[in-house]
Amino acid sequence: MRPWLLSRLVNPGGAPTEAVLRRTIAGKTVLVTGASFGIGEACAQVLGAAGAHVLLMARSHDRLATVAESIRSAGGRATDYPIDLSDVDAVAAIAPRILAEHGAVDVLVNNAGKSIRRSLALSYDRFHDVERTIGVNYLGAARLVLALLPSMRARGRGHLINVATIGSRVPPGPRWGAYQASKTAFDVWFRSAGLEARLDGVATTSIYMALVYTRMSAPTPIFQRLPGLHPAEAAGLVARAIVDRPRVIAPWWIYPAELLSVALRDPLDALMERLYRRTADTPLAAQVDGGHPCRA
């Protein structure tokens, strides 16, 4: 059973009411990546119910169409764009089509992600683990921003939201190298781009999610015993970002954790090494082509 009270203590909150969200987003166009499952699906449903025209992007064609139809059946507006974000040429090609069909994108929610938890010993012949995580988590995400940002800057308004991970702000852990590196790469790129984009009226928000109970986190058994958020709660943080437009949303403890990670690096490394020795790869990680599923 989820430790509910502890989850409330360690995770940020503050989701706006539906009325407040509707006043902010109704009639606007919002693009959500990774919209077929998990956080992305929950975001699409919440934003569609609040009156936004939601553009859904993910590689799961049939599932994406189902989510879009459910929004339309509830009286909302939704258009699905099946695409694999790791195909940067396809991303570059679809962006002009989106702008031509909708005029502009008011909010981009970069949510799609791919997670892999696998030890180094199982990764010697799996360089594609590095390639596919960086393809979705960094290269595809950056290509989409570069394609949509010029129109936002030209209009002097817009909002870029990155659903990031606390893994970009805490010391690296064993087995998580490919995932943490790719998410951190985009996090740094996104923050740097924000320094320039905000001068032209485009807001940027980085949401540093801790644990969210999705199919991406499900293959790691210990996660089910830790405090976290359900997708609808995570979508509430995205809604808060849209309404308040802060630069950062993160758990309160991330800031002291960052300081301690610098001051106590050697002891923390020793702790991580001990943790690695006491744990094992999941059966899924040991499969020939295993790994955690894509959030898209």
Coordinates of N, CA, C and O in Angstrom, one line a residue, residues 68-189:
A68 N -7.2 10.2 -27.7 CA -7.8 11.4 -28.4 C -9.3 11.3 -28.5 O -10.1 12.2 -28.3
E69 N -9.8 10.1 -28.9 CA -11.2 9.9 -29.0 C -11.9 10.0 -27.7 O -13.1 10.5 -27.6
S70 N -11.3 9.6 -26.6 CA -12.0 9.7 -25.3 C -12.1 11.2 -24.9 O -13.1 11.6 -24.3
I71 N -11.1 12.0 -25.3 CA -11.3 13.5 -25.0 C -12.4 14.1 -25.8 O -13.2 14.8 -25.3
R72 N -12.5 13.7 -27.1 CA -13.5 14.2 -28.0 C -14.9 13.7 -27.5 O -15.9 14.5 -27.5
S73 N -15.0 12.5 -27.0 CA -16.3 11.9 -26.6 C -16.8 12.7 -25.4 O -18.0 12.7 -25.1
A74 N -15.8 13.2 -24.6 CA -16.2 14.0 -23.4 C -16.5 15.5 -23.7 O -16.7 16.3 -22.8
G75 N -16.5 15.8 -25.0 CA -16.8 17.2 -25.4 C -15.6 18.1 -25.6 O -15.7 19.3 -25.9
G76 N -14.3 17.5 -25.5 CA -13.1 18.3 -25.7 C -12.6 18.2 -27.2 O -13.2 17.6 -28.0
R77 N -11.5 18.9 -27.4 CA -10.9 18.9 -28.7 C -9.5 18.2 -28.6 O -8.7 18.6 -27.7
A78 N -9.3 17.3 -29.5 CA -8.0 16.6 -29.5 C -7.6 16.1 -30.9 O -8.5 15.7 -31.7
T79 N -6.3 16.3 -31.2 CA -5.8 15.8 -32.5 C -4.6 15.0 -32.2 O -3.7 15.4 -31.4
D80 N -4.5 13.8 -32.7 CA -3.3 12.9 -32.4 C -2.3 12.9 -33.6 O -2.7 12.9 -34.8
Y81 N -1.1 12.9 -33.2 CA 0.1 12.9 -34.2 C 1.0 11.7 -33.8 O 1.9 11.9 -33.0
P82 N 0.8 10.5 -34.3 CA 1.6 9.4 -34.0 C 3.0 9.7 -34.6 O 3.2 10.0 -35.8
I83 N 4.0 9.5 -33.7 CA 5.4 9.8 -34.1 C 6.4 9.2 -33.1 O 6.1 9.2 -31.9
D84 N 7.5 8.7 -33.6 CA 8.6 8.3 -32.7 C 9.5 9.4 -32.5 O 10.2 9.9 -33.4
L85 N 9.6 10.0 -31.3 CA 10.4 11.2 -31.0 C 11.9 10.9 -31.3 O 12.6 11.9 -31.5
S86 N 12.3 9.7 -31.2 CA 13.7 9.4 -31.4 C 14.1 9.6 -32.9 O 15.3 9.7 -33.3
D87 N 13.1 9.7 -33.8 CA 13.3 10.0 -35.2 C 13.3 11.5 -35.4 O 12.3 12.1 -35.7
V88 N 14.5 12.1 -35.3 CA 14.5 13.6 -35.3 C 14.1 14.2 -36.6 O 13.6 15.3 -36.7
D89 N 14.3 13.4 -37.7 CA 13.9 13.9 -39.0 C 12.4 14.0 -39.1 O 11.8 14.9 -39.7
A90 N 11.7 12.9 -38.6 CA 10.3 12.9 -38.5 C 9.7 14.1 -37.7 O 8.7 14.7 -38.0
V91 N 10.4 14.3 -36.6 CA 10.0 15.4 -35.7 C 10.1 16.8 -36.4 O 9.2 17.6 -36.4
A92 N 11.2 16.9 -37.1 CA 11.4 18.2 -37.9 C 10.4 18.3 -39.0 O 9.9 19.5 -39.3
A93 N 9.9 17.2 -39.6 CA 9.0 17.3 -40.7 C 7.6 17.5 -40.2 O 6.8 18.2 -40.9
I94 N 7.2 17.0 -39.0 CA 5.8 17.2 -38.5 C 5.5 18.5 -37.9 O 4.4 19.0 -37.9
A95 N 6.6 19.2 -37.4 CA 6.4 20.5 -36.8 C 5.7 21.6 -37.7 O 4.8 22.2 -37.3
P96 N 6.2 21.7 -39.0 CA 5.5 22.7 -39.9 C 4.1 22.3 -40.1 O 3.2 23.2 -40.3
R97 N 3.8 21.0 -40.2 CA 2.4 20.6 -40.4 C 1.5 21.0 -39.2 O 0.4 21.5 -39.4
I98 N 2.1 20.8 -38.0 CA 1.3 21.2 -36.8 C 1.0 22.7 -36.8 O -0.1 23.2 -36.6
L99 N 2.0 23.5 -37.1 CA 1.9 25.0 -37.2 C 0.9 25.4 -38.3 O 0.1 26.3 -38.1
A100 N 1.0 24.7 -39.4 CA 0.1 25.0 -40.5 C -1.4 24.7 -40.2 O -2.3 25.4 -40.6
E101 N -1.6 23.6 -39.4 CA -2.9 23.2 -39.1 C -3.6 23.9 -38.0 O -4.8 24.0 -37.9
H102 N -2.7 24.4 -37.1 CA -3.2 25.0 -35.8 C -2.8 26.5 -35.6 O -3.2 27.1 -34.6
G103 N -2.0 27.0 -36.5 CA -1.6 28.4 -36.4 C -0.4 28.6 -35.4 O 0.5 29.3 -35.7
A104 N -0.6 28.0 -34.2 CA 0.5 28.2 -33.2 C 0.3 27.2 -32.1 O -0.8 26.6 -32.0
V105 N 1.3 26.9 -31.4 CA 1.2 26.1 -30.2 C 1.4 27.0 -29.0 O 2.5 27.6 -28.9
D106 N 0.5 27.1 -28.1 CA 0.6 28.0 -26.9 C 1.5 27.4 -25.8 O 2.2 28.1 -25.2
V107 N 1.3 26.1 -25.6 CA 2.0 25.4 -24.5 C 2.6 24.1 -25.1 O 1.8 23.3 -25.7
L108 N 3.8 23.8 -24.9 CA 4.4 22.5 -25.2 C 4.8 21.8 -23.9 O 5.6 22.3 -23.1
V109 N 4.2 20.6 -23.7 CA 4.5 19.8 -22.5 C 5.4 18.7 -22.9 O 4.9 17.7 -23.5
N110 N 6.7 18.8 -22.7 CA 7.6 17.8 -23.0 C 7.6 16.7 -22.0 O 8.3 16.8 -20.9
N111 N 6.9 15.6 -22.2 CA 6.7 14.6 -21.2 C 7.3 13.3 -21.6 O 7.7 12.5 -20.8
A112 N 7.4 13.0 -22.9 CA 7.8 11.7 -23.4 C 9.2 11.3 -22.8 O 10.0 12.2 -22.7
G113 N 9.3 10.1 -22.4 CA 10.6 9.7 -21.9 C 10.8 8.2 -22.0 O 9.8 7.4 -22.1
K114 N 12.1 7.8 -22.0 CA 12.4 6.3 -22.0 C 13.3 6.0 -20.8 O 14.3 6.7 -20.6
S115 N 13.0 5.0 -20.1 CA 13.8 4.7 -18.9 C 14.3 3.3 -19.0 O 13.6 2.4 -19.4
I116 N 15.6 3.1 -18.7 CA 16.2 1.8 -18.7 C 17.0 1.7 -17.4 O 17.8 2.5 -17.0
R117 N 16.8 0.6 -16.7 CA 17.6 0.3 -15.5 C 18.3 -1.0 -15.8 O 17.7 -2.1 -15.8
R118 N 19.6 -0.9 -16.0 CA 20.4 -2.1 -16.4 C 21.8 -2.0 -15.9 O 22.4 -0.9 -16.1
S119 N 22.4 -3.0 -15.3 CA 23.8 -2.9 -14.8 C 24.8 -2.8 -16.0 O 24.5 -3.2 -17.1
L120 N 25.9 -2.3 -15.7 CA 27.0 -2.2 -16.7 C 27.4 -3.6 -17.3 O 27.6 -3.7 -18.4
A121 N 27.3 -4.6 -16.4 CA 27.7 -5.9 -16.9 C 26.8 -6.5 -17.9 O 27.2 -7.3 -18.7
L122 N 25.5 -6.0 -18.0 CA 24.6 -6.4 -19.0 C 24.5 -5.5 -20.1 O 23.7 -5.6 -21.0
S123 N 25.4 -4.5 -20.1 CA 25.3 -3.4 -21.1 C 26.4 -3.4 -22.1 O 26.4 -2.5 -23.0
Y124 N 27.4 -4.3 -22.0 CA 28.5 -4.2 -22.9 C 28.2 -4.3 -24.4 O 28.8 -3.6 -25.2
D125 N 27.2 -5.1 -24.7 CA 26.8 -5.3 -26.1 C 25.5 -4.6 -26.4 O 24.8 -4.9 -27.3
R126 N 25.1 -3.6 -25.5 CA 23.9 -2.9 -25.7 C 24.1 -1.4 -25.8 O 23.4 -0.6 -25.1
F127 N 24.9 -0.9 -26.7 CA 25.1 0.5 -26.8 C 23.8 1.2 -27.3 O 23.6 2.4 -27.0
H128 N 22.9 0.4 -27.9 CA 21.7 1.0 -28.3 C 20.8 1.5 -27.1 O 19.9 2.3 -27.3
D129 N 21.1 1.0 -25.9 CA 20.4 1.5 -24.7 C 20.7 3.0 -24.6 O 19.9 3.8 -24.2
V130 N 22.0 3.3 -24.8 CA 22.4 4.7 -24.7 C 21.7 5.5 -25.8 O 21.2 6.6 -25.6
E131 N 21.8 4.9 -27.0 CA 21.2 5.6 -28.2 C 19.7 5.9 -28.1 O 19.2 7.0 -28.4
R132 N 19.0 4.9 -27.6 CA 17.5 5.1 -27.6 C 17.1 5.9 -26.5 O 16.1 6.6 -26.6
T133 N 17.8 5.9 -25.3 CA 17.4 6.9 -24.3 C 17.7 8.3 -24.7 O 16.9 9.2 -24.5
I134 N 18.9 8.5 -25.2 CA 19.2 9.9 -25.6 C 18.4 10.4 -26.8 O 18.0 11.5 -26.9
G135 N 17.9 9.4 -27.6 CA 17.1 9.8 -28.8 C 15.7 10.4 -28.4 O 15.3 11.4 -28.9
V136 N 15.1 9.8 -27.4 CA 13.8 10.2 -26.9 C 14.0 11.3 -25.9 O 13.3 12.4 -26.0
N137 N 14.8 11.1 -24.9 CA 14.9 12.0 -23.8 C 15.6 13.3 -24.0 O 15.4 14.3 -23.3
Y138 N 16.5 13.4 -25.1 CA 17.2 14.6 -25.3 C 17.1 15.0 -26.8 O 16.5 16.1 -27.1
L139 N 17.5 14.2 -27.7 CA 17.6 14.7 -29.1 C 16.2 15.0 -29.7 O 16.0 16.1 -30.3
G140 N 15.3 14.1 -29.5 CA 13.9 14.3 -30.1 C 13.3 15.5 -29.4 O 12.6 16.3 -30.0
A141 N 13.4 15.6 -28.1 CA 12.8 16.7 -27.3 C 13.4 18.0 -27.7 O 12.6 19.0 -27.9
A142 N 14.7 18.1 -27.9 CA 15.3 19.3 -28.3 C 14.9 19.7 -29.7 O 14.7 20.9 -30.0
R143 N 14.8 18.7 -30.6 CA 14.4 19.0 -32.0 C 13.0 19.6 -32.0 O 12.7 20.5 -32.8
L144 N 12.1 19.1 -31.2 CA 10.7 19.6 -31.2 C 10.7 21.0 -30.7 O 10.0 21.9 -31.2
V145 N 11.4 21.3 -29.6 CA 11.5 22.7 -29.1 C 12.0 23.6 -30.2 O 11.5 24.7 -30.4
L146 N 13.1 23.2 -30.8 CA 13.7 24.1 -31.9 C 12.8 24.4 -33.0 O 12.8 25.4 -33.7
A147 N 11.9 23.4 -33.3 CA 10.9 23.6 -34.4 C 9.7 24.5 -34.0 O 9.2 25.2 -34.9
L148 N 9.4 24.5 -32.7 CA 8.2 25.2 -32.3 C 8.5 26.6 -31.7 O 7.7 27.5 -31.7
L149 N 9.7 26.7 -31.1 CA 10.1 27.9 -30.4 C 10.1 29.2 -31.3 O 9.7 30.3 -30.8
P150 N 10.6 29.2 -32.5 CA 10.6 30.4 -33.3 C 9.2 31.1 -33.4 O 9.2 32.3 -33.3
S151 N 8.2 30.3 -33.6 CA 6.8 30.9 -33.7 C 6.4 31.5 -32.4 O 5.7 32.6 -32.4
M152 N 6.8 30.9 -31.3 CA 6.5 31.5 -30.0 C 7.2 32.8 -29.8 O 6.6 33.8 -29.3
R153 N 8.5 32.8 -30.1 CA 9.3 34.0 -29.9 C 8.8 35.1 -30.8 O 8.8 36.3 -30.4
A154 N 8.4 34.8 -32.0 CA 7.9 35.8 -33.0 C 6.6 36.4 -32.4 O 6.3 37.6 -32.6
R155 N 5.8 35.6 -31.8 CA 4.5 36.2 -31.2 C 4.7 36.9 -29.8 O 3.8 37.5 -29.3
G156 N 5.9 36.6 -29.2 CA 6.1 37.2 -27.9 C 5.4 36.5 -26.8 O 5.2 37.1 -25.7
R157 N 5.0 35.3 -27.0 CA 4.3 34.5 -25.9 C 4.4 33.0 -26.2 O 4.6 32.6 -27.3
G158 N 4.2 32.3 -25.1 CA 4.2 30.8 -25.2 C 4.8 30.2 -23.9 O 5.3 31.0 -23.1
H159 N 4.7 28.9 -23.8 CA 5.2 28.3 -22.6 C 5.7 26.9 -22.9 O 5.1 26.1 -23.5
L160 N 7.0 26.7 -22.5 CA 7.6 25.4 -22.6 C 7.7 24.7 -21.2 O 8.2 25.4 -20.3
I161 N 7.2 23.5 -21.1 CA 7.2 22.8 -19.9 C 8.0 21.5 -20.1 O 7.7 20.7 -21.0
N162 N 9.0 21.3 -19.2 CA 9.8 20.0 -19.3 C 9.4 19.2 -18.1 O 9.7 19.6 -16.9
V163 N 8.9 18.0 -18.3 CA 8.7 17.0 -17.2 C 10.0 16.3 -17.0 O 10.3 15.3 -17.7
A164 N 10.8 16.8 -16.1 CA 12.1 16.4 -15.8 C 12.1 15.3 -14.7 O 11.0 14.9 -14.2
T165 N 13.2 14.9 -14.2 CA 13.3 14.0 -13.1 C 14.3 14.5 -12.0 O 15.3 15.2 -12.4
I166 N 14.0 14.1 -10.8 CA 15.0 14.4 -9.7 C 16.3 13.8 -10.0 O 17.3 14.2 -9.4
G167 N 16.3 12.7 -10.9 CA 17.6 12.1 -11.2 C 18.6 13.0 -11.8 O 19.8 12.7 -11.8
S168 N 18.1 14.2 -12.3 CA 19.1 15.2 -12.9 C 19.7 16.0 -11.8 O 20.6 16.8 -12.1
R169 N 19.1 15.9 -10.6 CA 19.6 16.8 -9.5 C 20.2 16.1 -8.4 O 20.7 16.8 -7.4
V170 N 20.3 14.8 -8.4 CA 20.9 14.0 -7.3 C 22.0 13.2 -7.9 O 22.1 13.0 -9.1
P171 N 22.9 12.6 -7.0 CA 24.0 11.8 -7.5 C 23.5 10.7 -8.4 O 22.5 10.1 -8.2
P172 N 24.4 10.3 -9.4 CA 24.0 9.1 -10.2 C 23.9 7.8 -9.4 O 24.7 7.6 -8.5
G173 N 23.0 7.0 -9.8 CA 22.9 5.7 -9.1 C 23.3 4.6 -10.1 O 23.2 4.7 -11.3
P174 N 23.7 3.4 -9.5 CA 24.0 2.3 -10.3 C 22.9 1.8 -11.1 O 21.7 1.9 -10.7
R175 N 23.1 1.3 -12.3 CA 22.1 0.8 -13.3 C 21.3 1.9 -14.0 O 20.6 1.6 -14.9
W176 N 21.4 3.2 -13.6 CA 20.6 4.2 -14.2 C 21.4 5.2 -15.1 O 20.9 6.2 -15.4
G177 N 22.6 4.8 -15.5 CA 23.5 5.7 -16.2 C 22.9 6.2 -17.5 O 22.9 7.5 -17.7
A178 N 22.3 5.4 -18.4 CA 21.8 5.8 -19.6 C 20.6 6.8 -19.4 O 20.5 7.8 -20.1
Y179 N 19.7 6.4 -18.5 CA 18.5 7.3 -18.3 C 18.9 8.6 -17.7 O 18.5 9.7 -18.2
Q180 N 19.7 8.6 -16.6 CA 20.0 9.8 -15.9 C 20.8 10.7 -16.8 O 20.6 12.0 -16.8
A181 N 21.7 10.2 -17.6 CA 22.6 11.0 -18.5 C 21.7 11.7 -19.5 O 21.9 12.9 -19.8
S182 N 20.8 11.0 -20.2 CA 20.0 11.6 -21.2 C 19.0 12.6 -20.7 O 18.8 13.7 -21.3
K183 N 18.4 12.3 -19.5 CA 17.5 13.3 -19.0 C 18.2 14.6 -18.5 O 17.7 15.7 -18.6
T184 N 19.4 14.4 -18.0 CA 20.2 15.5 -17.5 C 20.7 16.4 -18.6 O 20.7 17.6 -18.6
A185 N 21.0 15.7 -19.7 CA 21.5 16.5 -20.9 C 20.4 17.4 -21.4 O 20.6 18.6 -21.7
F186 N 19.1 16.9 -21.5 CA 18.1 17.8 -21.9 C 17.7 18.9 -20.9 O 17.4 20.0 -21.2
D187 N 17.8 18.5 -19.6 CA 17.5 19.4 -18.5 C 18.5 20.6 -18.6 O 18.0 21.8 -18.6
V188 N 19.7 20.4 -18.8 CA 20.7 21.5 -18.9 C 20.5 22.3 -20.2 O 20.5 23.5 -20.2
W189 N 20.2 21.6 -21.3 CA 19.9 22.3 -22.6 C 18.7 23.2 -22.4 O 18.7 24.3 -22.9

